[in-house]
């Protein structure tokens, strides 16, 4: 065989590193580019967080949490009604999506292994990819047009659809992590199916499920497009007498409305509200990190 | 006296049996509700769009007028804006996202630092769209005005922000795909004297390609439907403009801007636009899901 | 530790381990290895599971560099050059010291591209078709795959895949070939083919083969190293080279009691 690579006389020096070797150089350059890209990806995050911190903190005072939005050019005021509206609508969303989501996940992990489960999983993933503006349009058609009024209910309904896929996915993953022996042990002592699931499997998965619910809540609280024409916005407090069936303010829509007005005082409130939203996201992300790193099993 | 074995064979209390059935059906119905919601969304939007579909037909997609006074509607500009802004965003975030996924899947950094960086990149995905929009309005646009011919809200800042927003989708899924490439294949390449980058480019990336493509498609789906940040930065003009420094529009920002004040045929036209967007994103997402699940099967 | 030293020293040593300790993090996996690998011979590594055979094997072409916690003390020389010198390029080392793995690991590319991969990255200028044919013939695979060179390398049988991996390695014309349990995933007939192949290959290459199959070691190896594990005072398992000699000696007349027990299957 002819040897194209190696001379008969082996030269140990040829094992040495050679920084001028095009292959080595190419590797160095590529590593440099990849590293630069890594930095470029993190920079926006840092800048955004910094701005939020600076602008947000300087605009926040205790009164912003309890007062109503101010008219243009009037100092003071706050977003108490928007905060309350967000809490109300996210709660409505959670009340709808948590039970349905958990039940659906139980179906996926406990009752079905077949083709149906795959289809449901597929639908869940596709649903999570539906833009929130489309969900807003849908909720507008389904609730606002039907009841002929914007309402916290319509907003909460839209948010529940956003939250569903997140809850299903995290719950199913949590349930799957519960070892099969736990189920067998329960069935072995004569428990019924629903007893096994509710009293044995679920409790073991609760921390991870709660994490999923928290993530879903954070996601819903920050979503604007789904509320834009379902809950709309208002300068006033949510109206309990009217059973919330009227336009309702939210933090997310407040950020949008006040970001595009030319009035400094309202812009400051937008920054403050954005700061609160991102704080929520940060906290839930960190909590979910800690929770998933300390799994029960 | 009943013996133990007899007692075991006793009938379960009827209530428990009923509970079992009820619970099973509740779970079943909830699961089917997910698919139901998807179908409900499409049907409802379709029915609401029917008047506009009847009025404008497919010509709706190729006209760039949007005139509520004369009730003439077409979404050529928003379609153009949606596609162009998404493609520019991909153009930026695909290489950067791949770079990030490579850095975070190779052994460049200690695991601790790697974990923190993974967390930070994920955080980019968690920040609400409207916050990106706010930041874009007050920081990005003023900055771009200093260094480009840009005058105000327009295509460029919208596409830039979009690229930041979809970056985590690409890098997270690409990283998963890279990490899941069989270690044996890497060892084989390295064992044959390939350098790190020869291994990455010639072996690892091709082996992970379906996952990476799936991630890019999911990111595309996200970009196409992204609303708030784009609405706040793109300028919302229905004039068809090729320049990146001119205002433009996307389907989602058209919806965000007009829905609350619309009435009559305009609502139906907006529903038609929503239907178009829903179908585009559904198709992109389904294809992405199929590509990604295909990957998980291997 | 080395017995029959004269016989080993008569042939030229290609690889030489001098007082090598190998760590994974704080864990000392192999301790105090002195070992010479003679040129154009087949050396078999045998020993109980976990004694560090693969670990040492992977040190010879610096494949352990892929493991972040890996650390080596001591010296492994290749033609007199210390492989672990600061200025040695592991890529160059692996070019000359090829490796075949326990699990066949062809690239998810065509058979043809599997063979040309190494040549391409190493700047081979010759005739690729000829290289592919030569290498596949060299690995006794040519007749079986010559009509399906464009097929994916993963689509052929496990035994064929393993010979493809060997062909891929010899396409680089290396100096040494390391084989880590190359027949562990193969059926008896494929195993036989690979063993025949090893016999042919030692004309041109220095070969080290890790195996759990005593008969295989006896059949293919000129020299055999027996590795063993001892449990340290802290209760940690530590590998060491118990005996290294001509294969006949190891199998028929070993110096160590442990070796005798191991090769006769009474180990435990
Ligand atoms: N990547 C690694 N990280 C940490 N420890 C390792 C690693 N690889 C191997 N070890 C440890 O080093 C010791 C030797 O392992 P090695 O794989 O070399 O044994 P072996 O002799 O090849 O065994 P086998 O016959 O089962 O293949 C074992 O205790 C093993 O647990
Ligand atoms: Mg081994």
Tab-separated table of C-alpha atoms in Angstrom, chain A residues 24-272:
chain	number	residue	atom	x	y	z
A	24	UNK	CA	-5.998	24.912	14.139
A	25	UNK	CA	-6.526	28.490	13.032
A	26	UNK	CA	-9.954	27.694	11.674
A	27	UNK	CA	-10.918	26.152	14.997
A	28	UNK	CA	-9.693	29.194	16.903
A	29	UNK	CA	-11.640	31.548	14.665
A	30	UNK	CA	-14.818	29.490	14.920
A	31	UNK	CA	-14.512	29.304	18.690
A	32	UNK	CA	-14.059	33.056	18.724
A	33	UNK	CA	-17.187	33.584	16.635
A	34	UNK	CA	-19.258	31.214	18.769
A	35	UNK	CA	-18.055	32.959	21.919
A	36	UNK	CA	-18.926	36.347	20.453
A	37	UNK	CA	-22.414	35.094	19.604
A	38	UNK	CA	-22.803	33.837	23.159
A	39	UNK	CA	-21.949	37.298	24.466
A	40	UNK	CA	-24.231	38.943	21.910
A	41	UNK	CA	-27.118	36.803	23.117
A	42	UNK	CA	-26.655	37.787	26.733
A	43	UNK	CA	-26.057	41.503	26.160
A	44	UNK	CA	-29.691	42.406	25.325
A	45	UNK	CA	-30.856	40.613	28.449
A	46	UNK	CA	-28.436	42.511	30.643
A	47	UNK	CA	-29.245	45.863	29.045
A	48	UNK	CA	-32.983	45.293	29.346
A	49	UNK	CA	-32.726	44.198	32.962
A	50	UNK	CA	-30.520	47.188	33.764
A	51	UNK	CA	-32.942	49.663	32.191
A	52	UNK	CA	-35.863	48.067	33.980
A	53	UNK	CA	-34.014	48.248	37.245
A	54	UNK	CA	-33.046	51.902	36.832
A	55	UNK	CA	-36.303	53.176	35.338
A	56	UNK	CA	-38.528	50.856	37.312
A	57	UNK	CA	-37.088	51.474	40.763
A	58	UNK	CA	-37.066	55.225	40.290
A	59	UNK	CA	-40.757	55.173	39.339
A	60	UNK	CA	-41.929	52.872	42.088
A	61	UNK	CA	-43.393	54.089	45.347
A	62	UNK	CA	-45.931	52.493	47.707
A	63	UNK	CA	-48.699	54.636	46.230
A	64	UNK	CA	-48.366	53.111	42.726
A	65	UNK	CA	-49.778	49.894	44.074
A	66	UNK	CA	-52.954	51.416	45.481
A	67	UNK	CA	-53.819	54.480	43.420
A	68	UNK	CA	-55.588	54.844	40.087
A	69	UNK	CA	-53.774	55.801	36.883
A	70	UNK	CA	-53.310	59.574	36.644
A	71	UNK	CA	-54.504	61.699	33.737
A	72	UNK	CA	-51.752	63.049	31.476
A	73	UNK	CA	-49.310	65.514	33.096
A	74	UNK	CA	-50.652	64.995	36.596
A	75	UNK	CA	-48.045	63.825	39.063
A	76	UNK	CA	-48.621	60.818	41.294
A	77	UNK	CA	-51.159	58.114	40.743
A	78	UNK	CA	-50.519	54.446	40.287
A	79	UNK	CA	-51.748	51.232	38.791
A	80	UNK	CA	-53.681	49.719	41.671
A	81	UNK	CA	-56.633	48.870	39.443
A	82	UNK	CA	-54.391	47.234	36.829
A	83	UNK	CA	-52.624	45.160	39.455
A	84	UNK	CA	-55.966	44.034	40.858
A	85	UNK	CA	-57.275	43.372	37.339
A	86	UNK	CA	-54.260	41.228	36.505
A	87	UNK	CA	-54.705	39.273	39.727
A	88	UNK	CA	-58.407	38.756	39.008
A	89	UNK	CA	-57.955	37.678	35.407
A	90	UNK	CA	-54.982	35.430	36.078
A	91	UNK	CA	-57.003	33.824	38.871
A	92	UNK	CA	-59.920	33.229	36.529
A	93	UNK	CA	-57.475	31.781	34.007
A	94	UNK	CA	-55.942	29.513	36.639
A	95	UNK	CA	-59.344	28.399	37.953
A	96	UNK	CA	-60.266	27.211	34.473
A	97	UNK	CA	-56.942	25.863	33.274
A	98	UNK	CA	-55.498	24.199	36.380
A	99	UNK	CA	-58.211	21.551	36.875
A	100	UNK	CA	-58.631	20.868	33.161
A	101	UNK	CA	-54.899	20.859	32.578
A	102	UNK	CA	-54.165	18.529	35.465
A	103	UNK	CA	-56.963	16.159	34.491
A	104	UNK	CA	-55.765	16.117	30.899
A	105	UNK	CA	-52.221	15.379	32.062
A	106	UNK	CA	-53.516	12.595	34.303
A	107	UNK	CA	-55.266	11.128	31.291
A	108	UNK	CA	-52.048	11.330	29.264
A	109	UNK	CA	-49.792	9.737	31.839
A	110	UNK	CA	-52.105	7.399	33.777
A	111	UNK	CA	-54.901	6.264	31.511
A	112	UNK	CA	-53.575	6.207	28.014
A	113	UNK	CA	-50.416	5.110	26.352
A	114	UNK	CA	-51.693	4.847	22.849
A	115	UNK	CA	-52.216	6.820	19.736
A	116	UNK	CA	-54.838	9.094	21.326
A	117	UNK	CA	-52.322	10.291	23.877
A	118	UNK	CA	-49.887	11.129	21.085
A	119	UNK	CA	-52.546	13.113	19.307
A	120	UNK	CA	-53.459	15.000	22.462
A	121	UNK	CA	-49.798	15.749	23.082
A	122	UNK	CA	-49.470	16.961	19.525
A	123	UNK	CA	-52.540	19.186	19.970
A	124	UNK	CA	-51.107	20.535	23.223
A	125	UNK	CA	-47.849	21.468	21.536
A	126	UNK	CA	-49.651	23.052	18.619
A	127	UNK	CA	-51.913	24.964	21.003
A	128	UNK	CA	-48.878	26.343	22.793
A	129	UNK	CA	-47.682	27.663	19.441
A	130	UNK	CA	-50.905	29.534	18.664
A	131	UNK	CA	-50.091	33.261	18.893
A	132	UNK	CA	-51.721	34.936	21.860
A	133	UNK	CA	-53.255	37.546	19.558
A	134	UNK	CA	-55.202	34.739	17.856
A	135	UNK	CA	-56.344	33.530	21.238
A	136	UNK	CA	-57.438	37.091	21.941
A	137	UNK	CA	-59.390	37.188	18.683
A	138	UNK	CA	-60.954	33.861	19.555
A	139	UNK	CA	-61.967	34.958	23.051
A	140	UNK	CA	-63.364	38.137	21.538
A	141	UNK	CA	-65.530	36.071	19.219
A	142	UNK	CA	-66.486	33.492	21.803
A	143	UNK	CA	-67.118	35.685	24.860
A	144	UNK	CA	-67.156	39.384	24.001
A	145	UNK	CA	-69.444	39.050	21.000
A	146	UNK	CA	-71.701	36.592	22.817
A	147	UNK	CA	-72.161	38.687	25.955
A	148	UNK	CA	-71.805	41.975	24.115
A	149	UNK	CA	-69.312	43.417	26.558
A	150	UNK	CA	-65.598	43.428	27.247
A	151	UNK	CA	-65.017	41.788	30.598
A	152	UNK	CA	-62.543	40.338	33.038
A	153	UNK	CA	-64.202	37.015	32.239
A	154	UNK	CA	-63.272	37.230	28.583
A	155	UNK	CA	-59.719	38.182	29.570
A	156	UNK	CA	-59.477	35.342	32.083
A	157	UNK	CA	-60.854	32.894	29.533
A	158	UNK	CA	-58.220	33.949	26.993
A	159	UNK	CA	-55.470	33.609	29.595
A	160	UNK	CA	-56.691	30.148	30.555
A	161	UNK	CA	-56.062	28.949	26.996
A	162	UNK	CA	-52.543	30.350	27.152
A	163	UNK	CA	-51.913	28.573	30.451
A	164	UNK	CA	-53.355	25.190	29.511
A	165	UNK	CA	-50.478	23.771	27.457
A	166	UNK	CA	-47.890	24.842	30.039
A	167	UNK	CA	-49.813	23.170	32.849
A	168	UNK	CA	-50.447	19.994	30.890
A	169	UNK	CA	-46.842	19.609	29.895
A	170	UNK	CA	-45.301	20.241	33.302
A	171	UNK	CA	-47.891	18.083	35.054
A	172	UNK	CA	-47.422	15.189	32.685
A	173	UNK	CA	-43.668	15.357	33.130
A	174	UNK	CA	-44.103	15.476	36.900
A	175	UNK	CA	-46.429	12.489	36.892
A	176	UNK	CA	-44.088	10.499	34.705
A	177	UNK	CA	-41.304	11.007	37.209
A	178	UNK	CA	-43.292	9.236	39.929
A	179	UNK	CA	-41.876	5.698	39.961
A	180	UNK	CA	-44.107	2.890	38.772
A	181	UNK	CA	-43.564	1.056	42.076
A	182	UNK	CA	-45.473	3.771	43.913
A	183	UNK	CA	-48.536	3.039	41.782
A	184	UNK	CA	-48.131	-0.699	42.121
A	185	UNK	CA	-47.810	-0.382	45.868
A	186	UNK	CA	-51.058	1.568	46.004
A	187	UNK	CA	-52.967	-0.797	43.741
A	188	UNK	CA	-51.443	-3.688	45.649
A	189	UNK	CA	-53.125	-2.635	48.877
A	190	UNK	CA	-56.440	-2.505	47.097
A	191	UNK	CA	-56.807	1.156	46.179
A	192	UNK	CA	-59.086	2.176	43.342
A	193	UNK	CA	-57.696	3.903	40.285
A	194	UNK	CA	-58.840	7.355	41.272
A	195	UNK	CA	-57.601	6.830	44.815
A	196	UNK	CA	-54.209	5.800	43.499
A	197	UNK	CA	-53.981	8.841	41.276
A	198	UNK	CA	-55.432	11.389	43.678
A	199	UNK	CA	-53.968	10.251	46.978
A	200	UNK	CA	-50.729	8.565	45.993
A	201	UNK	CA	-49.411	9.727	42.630
A	202	UNK	CA	-50.549	13.354	42.716
A	203	UNK	CA	-49.110	14.234	46.133
A	204	UNK	CA	-45.736	12.927	45.030
A	205	UNK	CA	-45.864	15.153	41.971
A	206	UNK	CA	-47.296	18.241	43.653
A	207	UNK	CA	-44.092	20.322	43.890
A	208	UNK	CA	-43.382	19.957	40.179
A	209	UNK	CA	-47.016	20.629	39.285
A	210	UNK	CA	-47.020	23.787	41.391
A	211	UNK	CA	-43.906	24.897	39.561
A	212	UNK	CA	-45.720	24.452	36.280
A	213	UNK	CA	-48.704	26.414	37.530
A	214	UNK	CA	-46.396	29.204	38.690
A	215	UNK	CA	-44.737	29.364	35.290
A	216	UNK	CA	-48.122	29.475	33.611
A	217	UNK	CA	-49.223	32.295	35.904
A	218	UNK	CA	-46.098	34.304	35.128
A	219	UNK	CA	-46.618	33.784	31.432
A	220	UNK	CA	-50.281	34.824	31.644
A	221	UNK	CA	-49.584	37.865	33.794
A	222	UNK	CA	-47.204	39.225	31.178
A	223	UNK	CA	-49.398	38.561	28.181
A	224	UNK	CA	-50.912	41.586	26.549
A	225	UNK	CA	-52.222	40.518	23.172
A	226	UNK	CA	-54.797	38.152	24.651
A	227	UNK	CA	-56.253	40.950	26.810
A	228	UNK	CA	-56.141	43.776	24.307
A	229	UNK	CA	-59.699	43.351	23.077
A	230	UNK	CA	-61.106	40.933	25.608
A	231	UNK	CA	-60.596	42.876	28.823
A	232	UNK	CA	-59.614	46.118	27.153
A	233	UNK	CA	-58.512	48.734	29.691
A	234	UNK	CA	-60.052	51.219	32.047
A	235	UNK	CA	-58.969	54.003	34.361
A	236	UNK	CA	-61.222	52.675	37.092
A	237	UNK	CA	-61.329	49.928	39.664
A	238	UNK	CA	-62.832	46.556	38.754
A	239	UNK	CA	-66.570	46.717	39.358
A	240	UNK	CA	-67.836	43.900	41.560
A	241	UNK	CA	-71.448	45.121	41.402
A	242	UNK	CA	-71.400	44.606	37.670
A	243	UNK	CA	-69.941	41.089	38.241
A	244	UNK	CA	-66.721	42.178	36.433
A	245	UNK	CA	-68.649	42.314	33.177
A	246	UNK	CA	-67.029	45.483	31.975
A	247	UNK	CA	-63.611	46.574	30.688
A	248	UNK	CA	-60.901	45.660	33.176
A	249	UNK	CA	-57.408	47.096	33.507
A	250	UNK	CA	-54.298	44.936	33.575
A	251	UNK	CA	-50.597	45.620	34.122
A	252	UNK	CA	-49.637	44.306	30.716
A	253	UNK	CA	-52.099	46.435	28.779
A	254	UNK	CA	-51.156	49.417	30.948
A	255	UNK	CA	-47.523	49.065	29.874
A	256	UNK	CA	-48.634	49.061	26.236
A	257	UNK	CA	-51.028	52.001	26.555
A	258	UNK	CA	-48.652	54.183	28.523
A	259	UNK	CA	-45.566	53.326	26.475
A	260	UNK	CA	-47.018	54.899	23.351
A	261	UNK	CA	-48.268	58.145	24.903
A	262	UNK	CA	-46.108	61.259	25.038
A	263	UNK	CA	-46.688	61.966	28.740
A	264	UNK	CA	-43.750	61.499	31.078
A	265	UNK	CA	-45.784	60.583	34.137
A	266	UNK	CA	-47.627	57.810	32.348
A	267	UNK	CA	-44.418	56.550	30.746
A	268	UNK	CA	-42.886	56.290	34.207
A	269	UNK	CA	-45.808	54.155	35.313
A	270	UNK	CA	-45.289	51.929	32.265
A	271	UNK	CA	-41.689	51.324	33.378
A	272	UNK	CA	-42.784	50.615	36.912
